[in-house]
Amino acid sequence: MALIVQKYGGTSVGNPERIKNVAARVTKYRQQGDQVVVVVSAMSGVTDNLIKLAKAIMPLPSEREMDMLLATGEQTTIALTAMALHALDIDAVSLTGAQAGIVTDGVHTKAKIQNITPKQVHALLDSGKVVIVAGFQGQTAEGQITTLGRGGSDLTAIALAAALKADLCQIYTDVDGVYTADPRIVPGARKLNEISYDEMLELASLGAKVMQSRSVEFAKKFGVVFEVRSSLNDNPGTIVKEETESMEDVVIRGVSLDKNQAKVTIVGVPDKPGVAARIFKGLADAAINVDMIVQNVSRNTESPSTDLSFTVDKPDLAKAGKVIETLKAEIAFREANTDENIAKLSIVGVGMRSHSGVAAKVFETLAAESVNIEMISTSEIKISVIIALAKGEQAMKAVHQVFIG
Ligand code: ADP
Ligand code: ASP
Ligand code: MG
């Protein structure tokens, strides 16, 4: 008998038929005698629709009310999934994130899990029930409903697997596992049998939305080994785990494209100590994550000024623009521009540590495709470039072809 946490994403619960399929799969494990905790997402498209509804009311809705609204998506699915299990004569009960004991901080729309006290989950499992938990949501210590950021059901599943000390954690989705690139964009992408936490983390935070990046961070921290696999068949998936020696033999594990980035350029920023600190403190206070930053060499030595560019997630662009405008009087920059038509292309692999020449090959490949590089950033195991959105997929295919085939 094993304790298994299974997470089903939006497409896997996208309609009543799919929900019945989930119930059938859960039943198979249950009838083997396993204890099963099922984490579900909102049905596909539901969260996006709720966001659209909110934006139709006002462009920058209160984040507390957004969480109140978005949490309803997962609440629909838990009840329907419990019903689908009841229809198969399986004892099952649904719980909201709060009922499952998921306590978060108060940063609405991207709350962090602070602790989990799954007392109720344990008690229900012990009484022979399948427990269905709403993904993506939690509650502050003060009782406010929060959500964990887009794709946050992955985090719910991994965190519950850690808290429950589950024997297995399975992330069911609409592809057979983690591929060398998004198989919807790169038809030649190959499924990986295994991948290290660090590589998965880089791929996820750089745009491969197959796993929410924070969930991978959490898995790494707590040593949760998990499998990404398809809810539509029984093929073995991809195991995500600690790096092993043989993993370094492969130079490039995967390529990702993040189209969800936007660039802000502040022109004519006085080049003196404290200015960058003021700008990025303002953004941090507004809970805006800044990714790449590039500062140009100063012009004009009399009163030196420079241009400063940085990238943020597209949904944060309006908020970032507001923060920058409020600093205009204080900092006296000339103007601020935003550009939504960019994408970040990244190449990831732990093998880069021991193989040189990867960057040169990436730049050559992009040059051959006439793709201009606007920003570059690297770490030990990745190279990222900002390029024009319109050339993103073409560049991704070319880089995949050169490094992976
Ligand atoms: P779910 O709703 O199950 O959470 P998501 O839509 O969030 O599923 O993630 C699955 C999708 O991630 C796939 O359909 C695929 O298009 C995309 N994807 C992006 N990069 C990758 C990759 N490297 N490997 C597999 N899938 C990827
Ligand atoms: N429903 C949420 C979203 O669409 C959470 C998730 O699917 O994991 O982002
Ligand atoms: Mg997802």
PDB file of C-alpha atoms in Angstrom, residues 10 28 31 87-88 125 133 139 166 179 192 206 220 226 242-243 333 342-343 363 386 389 393 400:
ATOM      1  CA  GLY A  10      -6.670  21.861 -16.660  1.00  0.00           C
ATOM      2  CA  LYS A  28      -7.473   1.653 -10.275  1.00  0.00           C
ATOM      3  CA  GLN A  31      -8.579  -0.792  -5.707  1.00  0.00           C
ATOM      4  CA  ALA A  87     -20.486   7.456  -9.430  1.00  0.00           C
ATOM      5  CA  LEU A  88     -17.923   4.618  -9.429  1.00  0.00           C
ATOM      6  CA  LEU A 125      -7.333   8.968   4.224  1.00  0.00           C
ATOM      7  CA  VAL A 133      -7.817  18.921  -2.899  1.00  0.00           C
ATOM      8  CA  GLN A 139      -5.476  30.667   3.139  1.00  0.00           C
ATOM      9  CA  ALA A 166       3.906  10.514   0.075  1.00  0.00           C
ATOM     10  CA  TYR A 179      10.376  17.196 -23.635  1.00  0.00           C
ATOM     11  CA  LEU A 192      13.216  12.901 -21.560  1.00  0.00           C
ATOM     12  CA  LEU A 206      12.343  30.235 -18.592  1.00  0.00           C
ATOM     13  CA  LYS A 220      14.258  20.381  -4.838  1.00  0.00           C
ATOM     14  CA  PHE A 226       8.047  13.351  -9.001  1.00  0.00           C
ATOM     15  CA  GLU A 242      18.461  15.126  -7.910  1.00  0.00           C
ATOM     16  CA  GLU A 243      21.264  15.338 -10.480  1.00  0.00           C
ATOM     17  CA  PHE A 333      14.715  60.372 -16.011  1.00  0.00           C
ATOM     18  CA  ILE A 342       9.784  40.316 -27.089  1.00  0.00           C
ATOM     19  CA  ALA A 343      10.482  36.714 -26.155  1.00  0.00           C
ATOM     20  CA  PHE A 363      24.844  33.274 -31.263  1.00  0.00           C
ATOM     21  CA  ILE A 386      15.860  38.385 -25.475  1.00  0.00           C
ATOM     22  CA  LEU A 389       8.610  37.919 -30.339  1.00  0.00           C
ATOM     23  CA  GLU A 393       9.551  30.168 -32.606  1.00  0.00           C
ATOM     24  CA  HIS A 400      16.887  22.923 -31.070  1.00  0.00           C
TER      25      HIS A 400
END
